[in-house]
Amino acid sequence: MAGRWVDRIFRGEAIAIYIFLYVPIALVVIFSFNAGERTGELRGLSLRWYQRALADDFALGALRNSILVGFWTALIATTLGTLAALAVNRASRPIRVALEAVTYVAIIIPGIVIAI
């Protein structure tokens, strides 16, 4: 019986966290279609700001560079990750345990540092 109200509290906290994370993103998306001159006042919807961004050579160059860097980073990370997974799978048990421990430490340490 006591577990039910605890579950409700945790569910409420989770909902509050999601609202805290996603409402600002939704507001940025909504205001990106703003037809007005000022950011704080929504004066209808328009694609005006997107047209301006697509007409700007600097913005297009930055977008092109971002896509290029993202593509190569994803390709290299996927290749190295696949090779590492195959190597860990074929390694002996003591080596596999050591490599998994190093991987878990790399995941856990940022949380510990933030907590401290």
Coordinates of C-alpha atoms in Angstrom, one line a residue:
M1 CA 0.0 0.0 0.0
A2 CA 2.8 2.4 0.9
G3 CA 4.5 1.7 -2.4
R4 CA 1.7 3.2 -4.4
W5 CA 2.0 6.8 -3.0
V6 CA 5.8 6.5 -3.4
D7 CA 5.3 5.6 -7.1
R8 CA 3.0 8.5 -7.5
I9 CA 5.5 10.9 -6.0
F10 CA 8.3 9.6 -8.3
R11 CA 6.0 9.7 -11.3
G12 CA 5.1 13.3 -10.5
E13 CA 8.8 14.2 -10.2
A14 CA 9.5 12.6 -13.5
I15 CA 6.7 14.6 -15.1
A16 CA 8.0 17.8 -13.6
I17 CA 11.5 17.1 -14.9
Y18 CA 10.3 16.4 -18.4
I19 CA 8.3 19.6 -18.3
F20 CA 11.3 21.5 -17.1
L21 CA 13.4 20.0 -20.0
Y22 CA 11.0 20.1 -22.9
V23 CA 8.9 23.3 -22.4
P24 CA 11.9 25.6 -23.2
I25 CA 12.6 23.6 -26.4
A26 CA 8.9 23.8 -27.4
L27 CA 9.0 27.6 -26.8
V28 CA 12.1 28.0 -29.0
V29 CA 10.4 26.1 -31.8
I30 CA 7.2 28.1 -31.5
F31 CA 8.9 31.5 -31.4
S32 CA 11.2 30.5 -34.3
F33 CA 8.0 30.9 -36.4
N34 CA 7.2 34.3 -35.0
A35 CA 6.1 36.9 -37.5
G36 CA 6.9 39.8 -35.1
E37 CA 10.1 41.8 -34.8
R38 CA 10.7 41.2 -31.1
T39 CA 11.3 37.8 -29.5
G40 CA 8.9 38.2 -26.6
E41 CA 5.8 39.0 -28.5
L42 CA 4.2 36.4 -30.8
R43 CA 2.6 38.2 -33.7
G44 CA 1.4 35.3 -35.9
L45 CA 3.3 32.6 -37.6
S46 CA 5.7 33.0 -40.5
L47 CA 8.7 31.4 -42.2
R48 CA 10.5 34.8 -42.5
W49 CA 13.3 34.0 -40.1
Y50 CA 14.0 30.7 -41.8
Q51 CA 14.1 32.4 -45.2
R52 CA 16.6 34.9 -43.8
A53 CA 18.8 32.1 -42.3
L54 CA 18.8 30.2 -45.6
A55 CA 19.8 33.4 -47.5
D56 CA 22.8 33.9 -45.2
D57 CA 26.0 32.5 -46.7
F58 CA 27.7 32.4 -43.3
A59 CA 24.9 30.4 -41.7
L60 CA 24.8 27.9 -44.7
G61 CA 28.5 27.4 -44.4
A62 CA 28.2 26.7 -40.7
L63 CA 25.4 24.3 -41.4
R64 CA 27.5 22.5 -44.1
N65 CA 30.5 22.2 -41.7
S66 CA 28.3 20.9 -38.9
I67 CA 26.8 18.2 -41.2
L68 CA 30.2 17.3 -42.5
V69 CA 31.7 17.0 -39.0
G70 CA 28.7 15.1 -37.7
F71 CA 28.8 12.6 -40.6
W72 CA 32.5 11.9 -40.2
T73 CA 32.3 11.7 -36.4
A74 CA 29.4 9.2 -36.6
L75 CA 31.2 7.1 -39.2
I76 CA 34.4 7.0 -37.2
A77 CA 32.6 6.3 -33.9
T78 CA 30.5 3.5 -35.4
T79 CA 33.6 1.9 -36.9
L80 CA 35.7 2.1 -33.8
G81 CA 32.8 1.0 -31.6
T82 CA 32.1 -2.0 -33.7
L83 CA 35.7 -3.0 -33.8
A84 CA 36.0 -2.6 -30.0
A85 CA 32.8 -4.6 -29.4
L86 CA 34.2 -7.4 -31.5
A87 CA 37.5 -7.3 -29.7
V88 CA 35.9 -7.4 -26.3
N89 CA 33.7 -10.3 -27.4
R90 CA 36.7 -12.3 -28.5
A91 CA 38.8 -11.4 -25.5
S92 CA 39.4 -13.8 -22.6
R93 CA 37.2 -13.4 -19.5
P94 CA 39.8 -11.5 -17.3
I95 CA 40.5 -9.0 -20.1
R96 CA 36.8 -8.6 -20.9
V97 CA 36.0 -7.9 -17.2
A98 CA 38.8 -5.3 -17.0
L99 CA 37.7 -3.5 -20.2
E100 CA 34.0 -3.5 -19.0
A101 CA 35.1 -2.0 -15.7
V102 CA 37.1 0.7 -17.4
T103 CA 34.0 1.5 -19.6
Y104 CA 31.7 1.6 -16.5
V105 CA 34.1 3.9 -14.6
A106 CA 34.1 6.3 -17.6
I107 CA 30.3 6.4 -17.4
I108 CA 30.0 6.6 -13.6
I109 CA 32.7 9.3 -12.8
P110 CA 30.9 12.3 -14.3
G111 CA 27.9 11.6 -12.1
I112 CA 30.2 11.3 -9.0
V113 CA 31.9 14.6 -9.9
I114 CA 28.6 16.4 -10.3
A115 CA 27.4 14.9 -7.0
I116 CA 30.5 16.1 -5.2

